[in-house]
Amino acid sequence: MRDAVGTGVDLLIEVHRRLAPMHAVRVARLLEPFDPFWYEEPVSARDLGAPGRVPARDPHPIVTGEELYTRFEFREVFERRAADIINPDVCNVAVSRSCG
């Protein structure tokens, strides 16, 4: 993709929480030569205590938030500095607001 679009276009990598932390770190290292703008949800934000959690080891901005619904879940992400960019799913957050 980088060869097709050149360096003037940002690459946004979306993973949908499908990787184990150790695999997410490995993939992040493989992506380095392509200089992605961000690495979105390589692992679940619900597993912030996992060994090898990606943000601490990843040179690319980590995006998360689509699977978080309450202020308590977001607070934990902020407190642990587990992401560089927060990207909530506004439909899910709005629905859960009345429940939380």
Backbone as JSON Lines, residues from 0, in Angstrom:
{"i":0,"aa":"M","n":[0.83,-1.18,0.0],"ca":[0.0,0.0,0.0],"c":[0.88,1.25,0.0]}
{"i":1,"aa":"R","n":[1.92,1.23,0.83],"ca":[2.79,2.41,0.9],"c":[3.39,2.7,-0.47]}
{"i":2,"aa":"D","n":[3.81,1.68,-1.19],"ca":[4.36,1.89,-2.53],"c":[3.32,2.49,-3.47]}
{"i":3,"aa":"A","n":[2.08,2.1,-3.33],"ca":[1.02,2.59,-4.23],"c":[0.66,4.04,-3.96]}
{"i":4,"aa":"V","n":[0.64,4.46,-2.69],"ca":[0.17,5.81,-2.37],"c":[1.29,6.8,-2.07]}
{"i":5,"aa":"G","n":[2.5,6.29,-1.83],"ca":[3.61,7.17,-1.54],"c":[3.61,7.63,-0.09]}
{"i":6,"aa":"T","n":[4.52,8.53,0.23],"ca":[4.66,9.0,1.61],"c":[3.75,10.18,1.95]}
{"i":7,"aa":"G","n":[3.06,10.73,0.97],"ca":[2.19,11.88,1.21],"c":[0.8,11.5,1.72]}
{"i":8,"aa":"V","n":[0.55,10.2,1.89],"ca":[-0.75,9.73,2.36],"c":[-0.53,8.96,3.66]}
{"i":9,"aa":"D","n":[-1.34,9.27,4.67],"ca":[-1.24,8.56,5.94],"c":[-1.91,7.19,5.84]}
{"i":10,"aa":"L","n":[-1.24,6.18,6.4],"ca":[-1.81,4.84,6.48],"c":[-2.37,4.65,7.88]}
{"i":11,"aa":"L","n":[-3.63,4.25,7.95],"ca":[-4.3,4.0,9.22],"c":[-4.57,2.5,9.29]}
{"i":12,"aa":"I","n":[-3.93,1.83,10.23],"ca":[-4.03,0.38,10.32],"c":[-5.08,0.02,11.38]}
{"i":13,"aa":"E","n":[-6.13,-0.67,10.96],"ca":[-7.23,-1.11,11.84],"c":[-7.13,-2.61,12.03]}
{"i":14,"aa":"V","n":[-7.09,-3.06,13.28],"ca":[-6.91,-4.48,13.55],"c":[-8.14,-5.11,14.24]}
{"i":15,"aa":"H","n":[-9.01,-4.33,14.78],"ca":[-10.26,-4.81,15.41],"c":[-10.03,-5.76,16.57]}
{"i":16,"aa":"R","n":[-8.98,-5.51,17.36],"ca":[-8.74,-6.27,18.59],"c":[-8.54,-7.76,18.34]}
{"i":17,"aa":"R","n":[-7.96,-8.11,17.24],"ca":[-7.87,-9.53,16.86],"c":[-6.54,-10.19,17.22]}
{"i":18,"aa":"L","n":[-5.63,-9.43,17.8],"ca":[-4.31,-10.0,18.07],"c":[-4.07,-10.17,19.57]}
{"i":19,"aa":"A","n":[-3.31,-11.19,19.89],"ca":[-2.79,-11.32,21.25],"c":[-1.7,-10.27,21.41]}
{"i":20,"aa":"P","n":[-1.46,-9.78,22.63],"ca":[-0.45,-8.73,22.81],"c":[0.91,-9.05,22.18]}
{"i":21,"aa":"M","n":[1.4,-10.28,22.35],"ca":[2.72,-10.6,21.79],"c":[2.72,-10.53,20.26]}
{"i":22,"aa":"H","n":[1.6,-10.88,19.64],"ca":[1.52,-10.8,18.19],"c":[1.35,-9.35,17.73]}
{"i":23,"aa":"A","n":[0.63,-8.57,18.51],"ca":[0.44,-7.15,18.17],"c":[1.76,-6.41,18.17]}
{"i":24,"aa":"V","n":[2.62,-6.73,19.11],"ca":[3.95,-6.1,19.16],"c":[4.76,-6.52,17.94]}
{"i":25,"aa":"R","n":[4.7,-7.78,17.6],"ca":[5.45,-8.28,16.43],"c":[4.97,-7.61,15.14]}
{"i":26,"aa":"V","n":[3.64,-7.51,14.97],"ca":[3.09,-6.85,13.78],"c":[3.49,-5.38,13.76]}
{"i":27,"aa":"A","n":[3.47,-4.73,14.9],"ca":[3.87,-3.32,14.96],"c":[5.29,-3.13,14.46]}
{"i":28,"aa":"R","n":[6.16,-4.03,14.86],"ca":[7.56,-3.94,14.39],"c":[7.67,-4.15,12.88]}
{"i":29,"aa":"L","n":[6.84,-5.07,12.36],"ca":[6.84,-5.3,10.92],"c":[6.3,-4.1,10.14]}
{"i":30,"aa":"L","n":[5.42,-3.33,10.78],"ca":[4.83,-2.15,10.13],"c":[5.76,-0.94,10.11]}
{"i":31,"aa":"E","n":[6.76,-0.92,10.97],"ca":[7.63,0.25,11.11],"c":[8.14,0.81,9.79]}
{"i":32,"aa":"P","n":[8.61,0.01,8.84],"ca":[9.13,0.58,7.6],"c":[8.09,1.35,6.78]}
{"i":33,"aa":"F","n":[6.81,1.09,7.04],"ca":[5.73,1.73,6.27],"c":[5.2,2.99,6.94]}
{"i":34,"aa":"D","n":[5.7,3.3,8.13],"ca":[5.39,4.53,8.85],"c":[3.89,4.82,8.92]}
{"i":35,"aa":"P","n":[3.1,3.91,9.52],"ca":[1.66,4.17,9.62],"c":[1.37,5.35,10.55]}
{"i":36,"aa":"F","n":[0.29,6.05,10.28],"ca":[-0.14,7.18,11.11],"c":[-0.62,6.68,12.47]}
{"i":37,"aa":"W","n":[-1.39,5.55,12.45],"ca":[-1.8,4.94,13.71],"c":[-2.05,3.46,13.54]}
{"i":38,"aa":"Y","n":[-2.15,2.82,14.68],"ca":[-2.36,1.37,14.8],"c":[-3.59,1.23,15.69]}
{"i":39,"aa":"E","n":[-4.75,0.97,15.07],"ca":[-6.02,1.02,15.8],"c":[-6.42,-0.33,16.37]}
{"i":40,"aa":"E","n":[-6.61,-0.33,17.67],"ca":[-7.09,-1.48,18.43],"c":[-6.42,-2.8,18.05]}
{"i":41,"aa":"P","n":[-5.1,-2.87,18.2],"ca":[-4.43,-4.13,17.91],"c":[-4.84,-5.22,18.91]}
{"i":42,"aa":"V","n":[-5.1,-4.82,20.17],"ca":[-5.57,-5.75,21.2],"c":[-6.76,-5.12,21.91]}
{"i":43,"aa":"S","n":[-7.43,-5.92,22.69],"ca":[-8.6,-5.44,23.42],"c":[-8.22,-4.45,24.51]}
{"i":44,"aa":"A","n":[-8.95,-3.36,24.6],"ca":[-8.75,-2.38,25.68],"c":[-9.23,-2.94,27.0]}
{"i":45,"aa":"R","n":[-9.94,-4.03,26.97],"ca":[-10.45,-4.65,28.21],"c":[-9.38,-5.48,28.9]}
{"i":46,"aa":"D","n":[-8.23,-5.63,28.29],"ca":[-7.15,-6.42,28.85],"c":[-5.92,-5.54,29.08]}
{"i":47,"aa":"L","n":[-6.1,-4.46,29.83],"ca":[-5.03,-3.47,30.0],"c":[-3.84,-4.01,30.78]}
{"i":48,"aa":"G","n":[-4.05,-5.04,31.57],"ca":[-2.96,-5.58,32.37],"c":[-2.17,-6.67,31.68]}
{"i":49,"aa":"A","n":[-2.47,-6.94,30.44],"ca":[-1.79,-8.04,29.73],"c":[-0.3,-7.78,29.59]}
{"i":50,"aa":"P","n":[0.51,-8.82,29.83],"ca":[1.95,-8.66,29.59],"c":[2.19,-8.31,28.13]}
{"i":51,"aa":"G","n":[3.13,-7.45,27.87],"ca":[3.45,-7.09,26.51],"c":[2.44,-6.15,25.89]}
{"i":52,"aa":"R","n":[1.66,-5.47,26.71],"ca":[0.66,-4.52,26.2],"c":[1.31,-3.6,25.18]}
{"i":53,"aa":"V","n":[0.69,-3.39,24.08],"ca":[1.3,-2.75,22.92],"c":[1.78,-1.31,23.13]}
{"i":54,"aa":"P","n":[1.01,-0.37,23.67],"ca":[1.46,1.03,23.68],"c":[2.84,1.26,24.27]}
{"i":55,"aa":"A","n":[3.2,0.52,25.3],"ca":[4.5,0.71,25.91],"c":[5.65,0.34,24.98]}
{"i":56,"aa":"R","n":[5.36,-0.46,23.96],"ca":[6.42,-0.96,23.08],"c":[6.27,-0.54,21.62]}
{"i":57,"aa":"D","n":[5.24,0.21,21.33],"ca":[4.93,0.51,19.94],"c":[5.29,1.95,19.59]}
{"i":58,"aa":"P","n":[6.03,2.16,18.51],"ca":[6.39,3.52,18.11],"c":[5.26,4.27,17.41]}
{"i":59,"aa":"H","n":[4.2,3.58,17.04],"ca":[3.08,4.2,16.34],"c":[2.0,4.57,17.35]}
{"i":60,"aa":"P","n":[1.26,5.64,17.1],"ca":[0.15,5.97,18.01],"c":[-0.87,4.84,18.06]}
{"i":61,"aa":"I","n":[-1.26,4.48,19.28],"ca":[-2.25,3.43,19.49],"c":[-3.61,4.09,19.69]}
{"i":62,"aa":"V","n":[-4.6,3.58,18.99],"ca":[-5.97,4.08,19.07],"c":[-6.83,3.01,19.73]}
{"i":63,"aa":"T","n":[-7.72,3.44,20.63],"ca":[-8.66,2.5,21.24],"c":[-9.92,3.24,21.67]}
{"i":64,"aa":"G","n":[-10.93,2.48,22.04],"ca":[-12.13,3.08,22.59],"c":[-13.43,2.56,22.04]}
{"i":65,"aa":"E","n":[-13.4,1.88,20.91],"ca":[-14.65,1.43,20.29],"c":[-15.39,0.4,21.13]}
{"i":66,"aa":"E","n":[-14.68,-0.37,21.95],"ca":[-15.34,-1.38,22.77],"c":[-15.56,-0.91,24.21]}
{"i":67,"aa":"L","n":[-15.25,0.34,24.49],"ca":[-15.44,0.88,25.83],"c":[-16.74,1.67,25.86]}
{"i":68,"aa":"Y","n":[-17.52,1.48,26.91],"ca":[-18.85,2.08,26.95],"c":[-19.09,2.99,28.16]}
{"i":69,"aa":"T","n":[-18.32,2.85,29.21],"ca":[-18.59,3.63,30.42],"c":[-17.42,4.55,30.74]}
{"i":70,"aa":"R","n":[-17.69,5.55,31.53],"ca":[-16.63,6.47,31.93],"c":[-15.57,5.75,32.75]}
{"i":71,"aa":"F","n":[-15.96,4.69,33.44],"ca":[-15.01,3.93,34.25],"c":[-14.0,3.19,33.38]}
{"i":72,"aa":"E","n":[-14.46,2.66,32.27],"ca":[-13.55,1.98,31.34],"c":[-12.59,2.97,30.7]}
{"i":73,"aa":"F","n":[-13.1,4.12,30.3],"ca":[-12.23,5.13,29.71],"c":[-11.23,5.65,30.74]}
{"i":74,"aa":"R","n":[-11.68,5.81,31.97],"ca":[-10.8,6.31,33.02],"c":[-9.6,5.39,33.19]}
{"i":75,"aa":"E","n":[-9.83,4.09,33.18],"ca":[-8.72,3.14,33.32],"c":[-7.72,3.29,32.18]}
{"i":76,"aa":"V","n":[-8.2,3.47,30.97],"ca":[-7.31,3.67,29.83],"c":[-6.46,4.93,30.05]}
{"i":77,"aa":"F","n":[-7.11,6.02,30.49],"ca":[-6.37,7.27,30.75],"c":[-5.36,7.1,31.87]}
{"i":78,"aa":"E","n":[-5.78,6.48,32.96],"ca":[-4.88,6.32,34.11],"c":[-3.66,5.47,33.78]}
{"i":79,"aa":"R","n":[-3.86,4.46,32.97],"ca":[-2.74,3.57,32.6],"c":[-1.96,4.08,31.39]}
{"i":80,"aa":"R","n":[-2.46,5.17,30.8],"ca":[-1.83,5.69,29.57],"c":[-1.71,4.59,28.54]}
{"i":81,"aa":"A","n":[-2.81,3.86,28.37],"ca":[-2.82,2.68,27.52],"c":[-3.11,2.97,26.06]}
{"i":82,"aa":"A","n":[-3.32,4.24,25.71],"ca":[-3.57,4.6,24.32],"c":[-3.1,6.03,24.08]}
{"i":83,"aa":"D","n":[-2.81,6.32,22.83],"ca":[-2.41,7.67,22.45],"c":[-3.6,8.47,21.95]}
{"i":84,"aa":"I","n":[-4.57,7.78,21.35],"ca":[-5.75,8.43,20.78],"c":[-6.98,7.65,21.23]}
{"i":85,"aa":"I","n":[-7.98,8.37,21.71],"ca":[-9.24,7.74,22.12],"c":[-10.26,7.94,21.01]}
{"i":86,"aa":"N","n":[-10.87,6.84,20.58],"ca":[-11.81,6.86,19.48],"c":[-13.07,6.1,19.89]}
{"i":87,"aa":"P","n":[-13.93,6.72,20.71],"ca":[-15.13,5.99,21.16],"c":[-16.14,5.8,20.05]}
{"i":88,"aa":"D","n":[-16.92,4.75,20.17],"ca":[-18.06,4.53,19.29],"c":[-19.21,5.32,19.91]}
{"i":89,"aa":"V","n":[-19.52,6.47,19.34],"ca":[-20.48,7.38,19.97],"c":[-21.87,6.77,20.13]}
{"i":90,"aa":"C","n":[-22.25,5.87,19.29],"ca":[-23.56,5.22,19.43],"c":[-23.58,4.35,20.68]}
{"i":91,"aa":"N","n":[-22.53,3.6,20.91],"ca":[-22.47,2.73,22.09],"c":[-22.32,3.53,23.38]}
{"i":92,"aa":"V","n":[-21.52,4.57,23.36],"ca":[-21.32,5.38,24.55],"c":[-22.62,6.09,24.92]}
{"i":93,"aa":"A","n":[-23.35,6.61,23.95],"ca":[-24.59,7.33,24.22],"c":[-25.63,6.4,24.84]}
{"i":94,"aa":"V","n":[-25.7,5.17,24.36],"ca":[-26.65,4.2,24.9],"c":[-26.28,3.83,26.32]}
{"i":95,"aa":"S","n":[-25.01,3.6,26.6],"ca":[-24.6,3.15,27.92],"c":[-24.69,4.27,28.95]}
{"i":96,"aa":"R","n":[-24.67,5.5,28.53],"ca":[-24.72,6.62,29.46],"c":[-25.93,6.53,30.37]}
{"i":97,"aa":"S","n":[-27.07,6.13,29.84],"ca":[-28.28,6.03,30.64],"c":[-28.2,4.84,31.61]}
{"i":98,"aa":"C","n":[-27.3,3.9,31.33],"ca":[-27.18,2.72,32.2],"c":[-26.12,2.91,33.27]}
{"i":99,"aa":"G","n":[-25.18,3.84,33.07],"ca":[-24.05,3.96,33.98],"c":[-24.19,5.13,34.84]}
